[in-house]
Amino acid sequence: MAVITLLTDFGTADSYVAEMKGVLLTYAPKATLVDITHHVPPGDVRAAQYILSRTWMFFPEGTIYVAVVDAGVGTDRRVLGATRFGRYFLAPDNGLLSFLSLNAKFISIPVLPEAAPTFHGRDVFAPAAAVLSNGGSFESLGTAITDPHYAPLPIPKIDGAAVVGEVLHVDRFGTLISNISPNALKPGASIGVAGRDVGPLRRTFADVVPGALVAFTGSGGTVEVAVRDGSAARLLGVGVGAEVRA
């Protein structure tokens, strides 16, 4: 019984997610459907890449990941399939799958003429996922390619004695999630965000008083900055792309 995960920027106010699930349940009725999120900011491929890159490994081998953040839908951008680590990924060719690296096997999936030009999630991605869920071969879905659009997430740089990264994601609590690994920091290093000193890494939120900034190693394995019982994004007035220095 296959697991199919869904990640989109469709939101849940409209019928789009339900239509995709309707197709999946029609053609792959035994599949287990899991929503990763449908609240990626509209068209934000980088956010989609970040979210999928930190969630895929928690699902079992054989999982099929459908990720549709696709401002170029209906254009000549390709529909991609990819396989790596015993799992399958379906997404538009806009950099969303760059976290897989070019070591993955990629295919280009044809778009049939009857597909709605503004809704490939329902008419292309969902049917392809159903084929895989029912045991169809990955190779049967399309033609092998070696040149997917590659736009990996930024990595930190070294500036003298400092490590300089940036905020990759802001979660719903206003926590600023950076791309800096704690292993790259010197013992006792102080974290700064957009010129504001946050102090050294702590273990958890309760290590500071309510309303104070706190830096810690987040559950995704990188340095995060939060406000205990508040929002670091709101307090500091920054978001994705803000400099993080240690």
PDB file of C-alpha atoms in Angstrom:
ATOM      1  CA  MET A   1       0.000   0.000   0.000  1.00  0.00           C
ATOM      2  CA  ALA A   2       1.768   3.144  -1.229  1.00  0.00           C
ATOM      3  CA  VAL A   3       2.053   6.420   0.643  1.00  0.00           C
ATOM      4  CA  ILE A   4       1.484   9.552  -1.462  1.00  0.00           C
ATOM      5  CA  THR A   5       2.359  12.897   0.096  1.00  0.00           C
ATOM      6  CA  LEU A   6       1.062  16.225  -1.152  1.00  0.00           C
ATOM      7  CA  LEU A   7       2.780  19.601  -0.884  1.00  0.00           C
ATOM      8  CA  THR A   8       1.271  22.618  -2.653  1.00  0.00           C
ATOM      9  CA  ASP A   9       0.634  26.341  -2.449  1.00  0.00           C
ATOM     10  CA  PHE A  10      -3.085  25.808  -3.126  1.00  0.00           C
ATOM     11  CA  GLY A  11      -4.331  26.579   0.372  1.00  0.00           C
ATOM     12  CA  THR A  12      -7.487  24.893   1.649  1.00  0.00           C
ATOM     13  CA  ALA A  13     -10.139  27.518   0.919  1.00  0.00           C
ATOM     14  CA  ASP A  14     -10.764  26.277  -2.621  1.00  0.00           C
ATOM     15  CA  SER A  15     -11.453  22.897  -4.222  1.00  0.00           C
ATOM     16  CA  TYR A  16      -8.000  22.308  -5.746  1.00  0.00           C
ATOM     17  CA  VAL A  17      -6.600  19.954  -3.113  1.00  0.00           C
ATOM     18  CA  ALA A  18      -9.858  17.991  -3.015  1.00  0.00           C
ATOM     19  CA  GLU A  19      -9.812  17.580  -6.799  1.00  0.00           C
ATOM     20  CA  MET A  20      -6.270  16.187  -6.704  1.00  0.00           C
ATOM     21  CA  LYS A  21      -7.240  13.789  -3.932  1.00  0.00           C
ATOM     22  CA  GLY A  22     -10.329  12.752  -5.865  1.00  0.00           C
ATOM     23  CA  VAL A  23      -8.175  11.724  -8.824  1.00  0.00           C
ATOM     24  CA  LEU A  24      -5.728   9.883  -6.586  1.00  0.00           C
ATOM     25  CA  LEU A  25      -8.454   7.995  -4.743  1.00  0.00           C
ATOM     26  CA  THR A  26     -10.170   7.092  -8.013  1.00  0.00           C
ATOM     27  CA  TYR A  27      -7.072   5.592  -9.631  1.00  0.00           C
ATOM     28  CA  ALA A  28      -5.154   4.516  -6.512  1.00  0.00           C
ATOM     29  CA  PRO A  29      -7.891   3.749  -3.960  1.00  0.00           C
ATOM     30  CA  LYS A  30      -5.580   1.818  -1.646  1.00  0.00           C
ATOM     31  CA  ALA A  31      -3.030   4.620  -1.328  1.00  0.00           C
ATOM     32  CA  THR A  32      -2.493   6.443   1.931  1.00  0.00           C
ATOM     33  CA  LEU A  33      -2.629  10.200   1.292  1.00  0.00           C
ATOM     34  CA  VAL A  34      -0.628  12.496   3.568  1.00  0.00           C
ATOM     35  CA  ASP A  35      -0.730  16.303   3.452  1.00  0.00           C
ATOM     36  CA  ILE A  36       2.692  17.787   4.114  1.00  0.00           C
ATOM     37  CA  THR A  37       1.302  21.294   3.672  1.00  0.00           C
ATOM     38  CA  HIS A  38      -0.876  23.273   1.301  1.00  0.00           C
ATOM     39  CA  HIS A  39       0.180  26.624   2.709  1.00  0.00           C
ATOM     40  CA  VAL A  40       3.460  27.264   0.940  1.00  0.00           C
ATOM     41  CA  PRO A  41       3.427  30.983   0.073  1.00  0.00           C
ATOM     42  CA  PRO A  42       2.026  31.284  -3.474  1.00  0.00           C
ATOM     43  CA  GLY A  43       4.707  30.560  -6.042  1.00  0.00           C
ATOM     44  CA  ASP A  44       7.493  30.259  -3.439  1.00  0.00           C
ATOM     45  CA  VAL A  45       9.585  27.442  -4.912  1.00  0.00           C
ATOM     46  CA  ARG A  46      12.383  27.963  -2.414  1.00  0.00           C
ATOM     47  CA  ALA A  47      10.027  27.518   0.534  1.00  0.00           C
ATOM     48  CA  ALA A  48       8.619  24.370  -1.056  1.00  0.00           C
ATOM     49  CA  GLN A  49      12.112  22.998  -1.591  1.00  0.00           C
ATOM     50  CA  TYR A  50      13.044  23.704   2.021  1.00  0.00           C
ATOM     51  CA  ILE A  51       9.923  22.057   3.453  1.00  0.00           C
ATOM     52  CA  LEU A  52      10.189  18.955   1.284  1.00  0.00           C
ATOM     53  CA  SER A  53      13.934  18.661   1.895  1.00  0.00           C
ATOM     54  CA  ARG A  54      13.410  18.356   5.648  1.00  0.00           C
ATOM     55  CA  THR A  55      10.401  16.045   5.552  1.00  0.00           C
ATOM     56  CA  TRP A  56      10.982  13.384   2.892  1.00  0.00           C
ATOM     57  CA  MET A  57      13.319  11.216   4.990  1.00  0.00           C
ATOM     58  CA  PHE A  58      10.679  10.619   7.658  1.00  0.00           C
ATOM     59  CA  PHE A  59       8.529   8.600   5.264  1.00  0.00           C
ATOM     60  CA  PRO A  60       9.179   4.969   4.310  1.00  0.00           C
ATOM     61  CA  GLU A  61      10.887   3.765   1.160  1.00  0.00           C
ATOM     62  CA  GLY A  62       8.477   3.620  -1.746  1.00  0.00           C
ATOM     63  CA  THR A  63       6.767   6.882  -0.770  1.00  0.00           C
ATOM     64  CA  ILE A  64       5.627   9.073  -3.666  1.00  0.00           C
ATOM     65  CA  TYR A  65       6.018  12.824  -3.096  1.00  0.00           C
ATOM     66  CA  VAL A  66       3.845  15.144  -5.180  1.00  0.00           C
ATOM     67  CA  ALA A  67       5.004  18.765  -4.878  1.00  0.00           C
ATOM     68  CA  VAL A  68       3.113  21.359  -6.904  1.00  0.00           C
ATOM     69  CA  VAL A  69       4.267  24.958  -6.571  1.00  0.00           C
ATOM     70  CA  ASP A  70       4.095  25.868 -10.193  1.00  0.00           C
ATOM     71  CA  ALA A  71       3.817  29.461 -11.375  1.00  0.00           C
ATOM     72  CA  GLY A  72       4.901  28.261 -14.825  1.00  0.00           C
ATOM     73  CA  VAL A  73       2.020  25.823 -15.243  1.00  0.00           C
ATOM     74  CA  GLY A  74       0.873  25.619 -18.864  1.00  0.00           C
ATOM     75  CA  THR A  75       4.164  26.953 -20.252  1.00  0.00           C
ATOM     76  CA  ASP A  76       6.921  24.855 -21.808  1.00  0.00           C
ATOM     77  CA  ARG A  77       8.462  24.081 -18.413  1.00  0.00           C
ATOM     78  CA  ARG A  78       8.783  20.336 -17.968  1.00  0.00           C
ATOM     79  CA  VAL A  79       6.983  18.036 -15.551  1.00  0.00           C
ATOM     80  CA  LEU A  80       9.629  16.090 -13.660  1.00  0.00           C
ATOM     81  CA  GLY A  81       9.775  12.708 -12.043  1.00  0.00           C
ATOM     82  CA  ALA A  82      12.773  11.779  -9.935  1.00  0.00           C
ATOM     83  CA  THR A  83      13.828   8.769  -7.924  1.00  0.00           C
ATOM     84  CA  ARG A  84      16.434   8.483  -5.220  1.00  0.00           C
ATOM     85  CA  PHE A  85      16.793   6.716  -1.875  1.00  0.00           C
ATOM     86  CA  GLY A  86      14.068   4.255  -2.923  1.00  0.00           C
ATOM     87  CA  ARG A  87      11.474   7.017  -3.173  1.00  0.00           C
ATOM     88  CA  TYR A  88       9.727   8.893  -5.981  1.00  0.00           C
ATOM     89  CA  PHE A  89       9.299  12.630  -6.471  1.00  0.00           C
ATOM     90  CA  LEU A  90       6.990  14.492  -8.875  1.00  0.00           C
ATOM     91  CA  ALA A  91       7.307  18.254  -9.329  1.00  0.00           C
ATOM     92  CA  PRO A  92       7.579  20.987 -11.962  1.00  0.00           C
ATOM     93  CA  ASP A  93      11.019  21.633 -13.408  1.00  0.00           C
ATOM     94  CA  ASN A  94      11.578  24.892 -11.557  1.00  0.00           C
ATOM     95  CA  GLY A  95      14.252  23.955  -9.015  1.00  0.00           C
ATOM     96  CA  LEU A  96      11.913  22.497  -6.410  1.00  0.00           C
ATOM     97  CA  LEU A  97      13.733  19.146  -6.476  1.00  0.00           C
ATOM     98  CA  SER A  98      17.244  20.607  -6.311  1.00  0.00           C
ATOM     99  CA  PHE A  99      17.777  19.188  -2.814  1.00  0.00           C
ATOM    100  CA  LEU A 100      18.042  15.733  -4.418  1.00  0.00           C
ATOM    101  CA  SER A 101      21.204  16.772  -6.278  1.00  0.00           C
ATOM    102  CA  LEU A 102      21.970  15.608  -9.774  1.00  0.00           C
ATOM    103  CA  ASN A 103      22.667  12.085  -8.494  1.00  0.00           C
ATOM    104  CA  ALA A 104      18.945  11.328  -8.690  1.00  0.00           C
ATOM    105  CA  LYS A 105      17.434   9.773 -11.809  1.00  0.00           C
ATOM    106  CA  PHE A 106      15.190  12.267 -13.594  1.00  0.00           C
ATOM    107  CA  ILE A 107      12.532  11.889 -16.260  1.00  0.00           C
ATOM    108  CA  SER A 108      10.395  14.353 -18.180  1.00  0.00           C
ATOM    109  CA  ILE A 109       6.708  13.401 -18.066  1.00  0.00           C
ATOM    110  CA  PRO A 110       4.586  14.323 -21.100  1.00  0.00           C
ATOM    111  CA  VAL A 111       1.567  16.592 -20.692  1.00  0.00           C
ATOM    112  CA  LEU A 112      -1.411  15.222 -22.578  1.00  0.00           C
ATOM    113  CA  PRO A 113      -3.504  17.657 -24.664  1.00  0.00           C
ATOM    114  CA  GLU A 114      -6.588  17.123 -22.499  1.00  0.00           C
ATOM    115  CA  ALA A 115      -4.832  18.364 -19.351  1.00  0.00           C
ATOM    116  CA  ALA A 116      -6.136  21.719 -18.139  1.00  0.00           C
ATOM    117  CA  PRO A 117      -3.328  24.213 -18.839  1.00  0.00           C
ATOM    118  CA  THR A 118      -3.784  25.789 -15.407  1.00  0.00           C
ATOM    119  CA  PHE A 119      -4.129  22.615 -13.305  1.00  0.00           C
ATOM    120  CA  HIS A 120      -1.409  20.071 -13.953  1.00  0.00           C
ATOM    121  CA  GLY A 121      -1.577  19.076 -10.284  1.00  0.00           C
ATOM    122  CA  ARG A 122      -4.883  17.357 -10.932  1.00  0.00           C
ATOM    123  CA  ASP A 123      -4.443  16.325 -14.552  1.00  0.00           C
ATOM    124  CA  VAL A 124      -0.741  15.370 -14.777  1.00  0.00           C
ATOM    125  CA  PHE A 125       0.898  14.955 -11.372  1.00  0.00           C
ATOM    126  CA  ALA A 126      -1.934  13.070  -9.656  1.00  0.00           C
ATOM    127  CA  PRO A 127      -2.355  10.505 -12.490  1.00  0.00           C
ATOM    128  CA  ALA A 128       1.422   9.939 -12.571  1.00  0.00           C
ATOM    129  CA  ALA A 129       1.454   9.348  -8.811  1.00  0.00           C
ATOM    130  CA  ALA A 130      -1.412   6.878  -9.198  1.00  0.00           C
ATOM    131  CA  VAL A 131       0.562   4.890 -11.778  1.00  0.00           C
ATOM    132  CA  LEU A 132       3.485   4.567  -9.368  1.00  0.00           C
ATOM    133  CA  SER A 133       1.166   3.724  -6.481  1.00  0.00           C
ATOM    134  CA  ASN A 134      -0.311   0.850  -8.498  1.00  0.00           C
ATOM    135  CA  GLY A 135       3.108  -0.629  -9.242  1.00  0.00           C
ATOM    136  CA  GLY A 136       3.755   0.988 -12.603  1.00  0.00           C
ATOM    137  CA  SER A 137       7.402   1.501 -13.464  1.00  0.00           C
ATOM    138  CA  PHE A 138       9.033   4.868 -12.996  1.00  0.00           C
ATOM    139  CA  GLU A 139      10.620   4.671 -16.451  1.00  0.00           C
ATOM    140  CA  SER A 140       7.229   4.160 -18.108  1.00  0.00           C
ATOM    141  CA  LEU A 141       6.101   7.646 -17.077  1.00  0.00           C
ATOM    142  CA  GLY A 142       8.465   9.587 -19.311  1.00  0.00           C
ATOM    143  CA  THR A 143      11.842  10.091 -20.942  1.00  0.00           C
ATOM    144  CA  ALA A 144      15.139  10.152 -19.067  1.00  0.00           C
ATOM    145  CA  ILE A 145      16.812  13.569 -18.786  1.00  0.00           C
ATOM    146  CA  THR A 146      20.083  14.804 -17.280  1.00  0.00           C
ATOM    147  CA  ASP A 147      19.485  18.560 -17.166  1.00  0.00           C
ATOM    148  CA  PRO A 148      16.787  19.408 -14.583  1.00  0.00           C
ATOM    149  CA  HIS A 149      16.657  23.018 -13.471  1.00  0.00           C
ATOM    150  CA  TYR A 150      19.054  23.142 -10.527  1.00  0.00           C
ATOM    151  CA  ALA A 151      18.685  25.878  -7.901  1.00  0.00           C
ATOM    152  CA  PRO A 152      19.839  24.527  -4.527  1.00  0.00           C
ATOM    153  CA  LEU A 153      19.225  26.386  -1.300  1.00  0.00           C
ATOM    154  CA  PRO A 154      22.021  28.802  -0.322  1.00  0.00           C
ATOM    155  CA  ILE A 155      24.824  27.624   1.942  1.00  0.00           C
ATOM    156  CA  PRO A 156      26.710  29.663   4.581  1.00  0.00           C
ATOM    157  CA  LYS A 157      29.950  31.472   3.831  1.00  0.00           C
ATOM    158  CA  ILE A 158      33.017  32.285   5.888  1.00  0.00           C
ATOM    159  CA  ASP A 159      33.814  35.946   6.536  1.00  0.00           C
ATOM    160  CA  GLY A 160      37.058  36.114   8.455  1.00  0.00           C
ATOM    161  CA  ALA A 161      36.375  34.382  11.760  1.00  0.00           C
ATOM    162  CA  ALA A 162      32.604  34.508  11.299  1.00  0.00           C
ATOM    163  CA  VAL A 163      30.118  32.129   9.702  1.00  0.00           C
ATOM    164  CA  VAL A 164      27.547  34.041   7.667  1.00  0.00           C
ATOM    165  CA  GLY A 165      24.302  32.424   6.613  1.00  0.00           C
ATOM    166  CA  GLU A 166      20.737  33.510   6.123  1.00  0.00           C
ATOM    167  CA  VAL A 167      17.170  32.777   7.113  1.00  0.00           C
ATOM    168  CA  LEU A 168      15.789  30.017   4.891  1.00  0.00           C
ATOM    169  CA  HIS A 169      12.321  29.786   6.366  1.00  0.00           C
ATOM    170  CA  VAL A 170      10.001  31.449   8.854  1.00  0.00           C
ATOM    171  CA  ASP A 171       7.597  29.071  10.550  1.00  0.00           C
ATOM    172  CA  ARG A 172       4.099  29.918  11.780  1.00  0.00           C
ATOM    173  CA  PHE A 173       5.471  30.833  15.212  1.00  0.00           C
ATOM    174  CA  GLY A 174       7.735  33.487  13.709  1.00  0.00           C
ATOM    175  CA  THR A 175      10.854  31.411  14.304  1.00  0.00           C
ATOM    176  CA  LEU A 176      13.733  32.265  11.960  1.00  0.00           C
ATOM    177  CA  ILE A 177      15.269  29.052  10.616  1.00  0.00           C
ATOM    178  CA  SER A 178      18.780  29.513   9.236  1.00  0.00           C
ATOM    179  CA  ASN A 179      21.068  27.454   7.024  1.00  0.00           C
ATOM    180  CA  ILE A 180      23.915  27.409   9.597  1.00  0.00           C
ATOM    181  CA  SER A 181      24.917  24.109  11.145  1.00  0.00           C
ATOM    182  CA  PRO A 182      25.785  24.364  14.856  1.00  0.00           C
ATOM    183  CA  ASN A 183      28.870  22.260  14.101  1.00  0.00           C
ATOM    184  CA  ALA A 184      30.262  25.206  12.139  1.00  0.00           C
ATOM    185  CA  LEU A 185      30.253  27.482  15.200  1.00  0.00           C
ATOM    186  CA  LYS A 186      33.027  28.088  17.642  1.00  0.00           C
ATOM    187  CA  PRO A 187      32.201  27.212  21.277  1.00  0.00           C
ATOM    188  CA  GLY A 188      30.281  30.056  22.884  1.00  0.00           C
ATOM    189  CA  ALA A 189      29.840  31.953  19.627  1.00  0.00           C
ATOM    190  CA  SER A 190      27.185  34.650  19.748  1.00  0.00           C
ATOM    191  CA  ILE A 191      24.443  34.610  17.126  1.00  0.00           C
ATOM    192  CA  GLY A 192      23.430  37.801  15.359  1.00  0.00           C
ATOM    193  CA  VAL A 193      20.426  38.390  13.098  1.00  0.00           C
ATOM    194  CA  ALA A 194      20.279  41.498  10.932  1.00  0.00           C
ATOM    195  CA  GLY A 195      22.737  43.215  13.270  1.00  0.00           C
ATOM    196  CA  ARG A 196      20.905  42.273  16.489  1.00  0.00           C
ATOM    197  CA  ASP A 197      22.846  40.207  19.035  1.00  0.00           C
ATOM    198  CA  VAL A 198      20.891  37.157  20.217  1.00  0.00           C
ATOM    199  CA  GLY A 199      23.571  35.519  22.350  1.00  0.00           C
ATOM    200  CA  PRO A 200      25.009  31.983  22.347  1.00  0.00           C
ATOM    201  CA  LEU A 201      23.123  28.825  21.492  1.00  0.00           C
ATOM    202  CA  ARG A 202      20.707  27.625  24.154  1.00  0.00           C
ATOM    203  CA  ARG A 203      19.020  24.277  24.522  1.00  0.00           C
ATOM    204  CA  THR A 204      15.374  25.329  24.312  1.00  0.00           C
ATOM    205  CA  PHE A 205      12.927  28.226  24.635  1.00  0.00           C
ATOM    206  CA  ALA A 206      12.653  27.994  28.418  1.00  0.00           C
ATOM    207  CA  ASP A 207      16.332  28.924  28.801  1.00  0.00           C
ATOM    208  CA  VAL A 208      15.371  32.609  28.474  1.00  0.00           C
ATOM    209  CA  VAL A 209      12.679  34.732  30.060  1.00  0.00           C
ATOM    210  CA  PRO A 210       9.362  35.305  28.265  1.00  0.00           C
ATOM    211  CA  GLY A 211       9.681  37.852  25.476  1.00  0.00           C
ATOM    212  CA  ALA A 212      13.445  37.364  25.069  1.00  0.00           C
ATOM    213  CA  LEU A 213      15.265  36.275  21.942  1.00  0.00           C
ATOM    214  CA  VAL A 214      16.795  32.807  21.996  1.00  0.00           C
ATOM    215  CA  ALA A 215      19.054  30.936  19.563  1.00  0.00           C
ATOM    216  CA  PHE A 216      19.107  27.150  19.578  1.00  0.00           C
ATOM    217  CA  THR A 217      19.636  24.118  17.389  1.00  0.00           C
ATOM    218  CA  GLY A 218      16.250  23.422  15.838  1.00  0.00           C
ATOM    219  CA  SER A 219      14.662  20.095  15.069  1.00  0.00           C
ATOM    220  CA  GLY A 220      15.827  20.441  11.457  1.00  0.00           C
ATOM    221  CA  GLY A 221      19.457  20.465  12.601  1.00  0.00           C
ATOM    222  CA  THR A 222      20.305  24.117  11.951  1.00  0.00           C
ATOM    223  CA  VAL A 223      20.502  27.271  14.042  1.00  0.00           C
ATOM    224  CA  GLU A 224      17.136  28.899  14.709  1.00  0.00           C
ATOM    225  CA  VAL A 225      16.190  32.160  16.407  1.00  0.00           C
ATOM    226  CA  ALA A 226      12.919  32.565  18.250  1.00  0.00           C
ATOM    227  CA  VAL A 227      11.235  34.688  20.885  1.00  0.00           C
ATOM    228  CA  ARG A 228       9.954  32.851  23.899  1.00  0.00           C
ATOM    229  CA  ASP A 229       6.155  33.209  23.823  1.00  0.00           C
ATOM    230  CA  GLY A 230       6.445  35.518  20.826  1.00  0.00           C
ATOM    231  CA  SER A 231       7.618  35.975  17.237  1.00  0.00           C
ATOM    232  CA  ALA A 232      11.225  36.674  16.288  1.00  0.00           C
ATOM    233  CA  ALA A 233      10.162  37.682  12.779  1.00  0.00           C
ATOM    234  CA  ARG A 234       7.823  40.324  14.188  1.00  0.00           C
ATOM    235  CA  LEU A 235      10.195  41.551  16.903  1.00  0.00           C
ATOM    236  CA  LEU A 236      13.172  41.907  14.545  1.00  0.00           C
ATOM    237  CA  GLY A 237      11.167  42.912  11.483  1.00  0.00           C
ATOM    238  CA  VAL A 238      12.992  40.428   9.256  1.00  0.00           C
ATOM    239  CA  GLY A 239      12.178  37.329   7.222  1.00  0.00           C
ATOM    240  CA  VAL A 240      13.588  34.987   4.612  1.00  0.00           C
ATOM    241  CA  GLY A 241      16.985  36.134   3.369  1.00  0.00           C
ATOM    242  CA  ALA A 242      17.948  38.039   6.531  1.00  0.00           C
ATOM    243  CA  GLU A 243      21.604  37.658   7.440  1.00  0.00           C
ATOM    244  CA  VAL A 244      22.529  35.351  10.300  1.00  0.00           C
ATOM    245  CA  ARG A 245      26.092  35.704  11.612  1.00  0.00           C
ATOM    246  CA  ALA A 246      28.038  33.837  14.271  1.00  0.00           C
TER     247      ALA A 246
END
